[in-house]
Structure formats: structure tokens, C-alpha cells
Amino acid sequence: QMQLLESGGGLVQAGGSLRLSCAASGRTFNDYVVAWFRQAPGKERELVVAIRWSSRTTHYADSARGRFTISRDNYKNTLYLQMNSLKPEDTAVYYCAARHFASDQYNYWGQGTQVTVSS
């Protein structure tokens, strides 16, 4: 089993920055695709960005491209999301999730961290 723990959320003004972290325990990310999702009130959960851990291949949602950057620390088994130029519409609960690279289902989820961007 893999446990994921997010941190780094908070309240920030529009135009500001936050960095989210997702630390894994129980398993390493080596054979996994790891992603950040978000869910705003009244909206469906959406993929923000994903990374295949071993190859570092990334996929960004249009809403995140150019403002958000995903990165990883292999030694710490930790995923990061640097969010710049934040907008009020980025307000959501952000979740870290992982799936085996051969699967299309994200099986492991963190508890989420709240990001609130004020205008």
C-alpha cells in the first residue's frame, strides 16, 4: 500500500504563489504516474498535471500550463507543485494521486489540501 500526504496549501492573494508537496510512504513512486488533481466547490475533480516518475514525462492541463510546474525529489519520494500567478479560479482542494504506469486508474489518493486565492 502507498500512503500519500499533501501539504503546502493555504490562502494567497491573486498573483501570488504556493508550493504543494506530496510525500509518499509504503512504496516508492518509481513505477507510477503521479498527479495533482483539484476539485472546486460544485465542480468535478479535474486533472491539473501528471508526471511519469521514471521518465519525468509530464502532461499539463491547459489551465495549468505556463503557471504551474510539477517536480519531484526521487530521494525524498516527494512530488511538488509550484503554482505561480494564482487566480481566484484556482481555488480548490488539491489532491495528490498515483497509479501504476500500466493502469489507467488512480488507486492511491491523499487527503487533499485547500488552496484559496483571494481577489
XYZ file of C-alpha atoms in Angstrom, residues 13-115:
103
model
C -3.799 36.741 -2.942
C -4.301 36.675 -6.672
C -0.967 36.793 -8.442
C 0.772 35.052 -5.592
C 2.469 31.667 -5.388
C 2.227 28.471 -3.406
C 4.142 25.220 -3.448
C 2.362 21.995 -2.655
C 4.144 18.846 -1.555
C 3.084 15.214 -1.673
C 5.131 12.739 0.307
C 4.718 9.020 -0.275
C 5.239 6.229 2.189
C 4.838 2.494 1.888
C 6.068 2.367 -1.688
C 8.284 4.383 -3.949
C 6.954 6.259 -6.937
C 9.338 4.533 -9.350
C 6.740 2.549 -11.305
C 3.982 5.084 -11.011
C 2.379 8.020 -12.694
C 1.796 10.648 -10.047
C -0.590 13.535 -10.483
C -2.167 16.578 -8.968
C -5.929 16.876 -9.222
C -8.160 19.602 -7.903
C -11.811 19.961 -7.069
C -13.550 23.274 -6.650
C -16.897 23.588 -4.863
C -19.705 22.402 -7.087
C -17.347 21.211 -9.789
C -15.970 17.880 -10.860
C -12.477 16.854 -9.948
C -10.026 17.683 -12.708
C -6.509 16.697 -13.556
C -4.024 19.539 -13.162
C -0.775 17.828 -14.108
C 0.702 14.351 -14.154
C 4.232 13.008 -14.291
C 5.574 9.572 -15.030
C 8.063 9.247 -12.251
C 10.758 7.259 -14.026
C 10.857 9.203 -17.289
C 9.745 12.580 -15.928
C 7.304 12.845 -18.814
C 4.653 15.387 -17.910
C 1.145 16.269 -19.004
C -0.358 19.603 -18.062
C -3.940 20.728 -18.246
C -4.380 23.878 -20.294
C -5.375 25.771 -17.154
C -2.042 24.948 -15.526
C 0.388 25.156 -18.411
C 2.726 28.098 -18.098
C 1.814 28.887 -14.487
C 2.249 25.605 -12.630
C 5.315 23.392 -12.541
C 5.432 19.816 -11.348
C 8.689 18.447 -9.989
C 9.909 15.545 -7.956
C 12.579 14.583 -5.482
C 13.436 10.949 -6.028
C 15.426 10.636 -2.814
C 12.622 12.017 -0.707
C 9.941 10.218 -2.736
C 8.128 13.529 -2.818
C 6.178 15.311 -5.503
C 5.830 19.068 -5.723
C 3.549 21.519 -7.457
C 4.821 25.062 -7.796
C 1.892 27.343 -8.543
C 2.585 30.871 -9.727
C 0.349 33.706 -10.897
C -2.525 32.220 -8.978
C -6.058 33.226 -9.875
C -9.268 33.074 -7.832
C -10.450 30.289 -10.149
C -7.544 28.156 -8.909
C -9.315 27.935 -5.554
C -9.929 24.255 -4.857
C -8.906 21.279 -2.806
C -5.777 19.863 -4.393
C -5.171 16.140 -4.284
C -2.120 14.065 -4.959
C -2.821 10.724 -6.627
C -0.833 7.821 -8.012
C -1.437 4.954 -10.406
C 0.819 2.189 -11.644
C 2.098 3.128 -15.088
C 0.321 0.078 -16.607
C -3.032 1.058 -15.121
C -5.479 3.776 -16.076
C -6.951 4.058 -12.589
C -5.562 6.228 -9.852
C -5.639 3.900 -6.883
C -3.902 5.998 -4.290
C -5.099 9.384 -3.087
C -4.044 11.839 -0.472
C -6.449 13.607 1.834
C -6.217 16.882 -0.057
C -5.014 20.344 0.796
C -7.063 23.519 0.453
C -5.836 26.318 -1.781
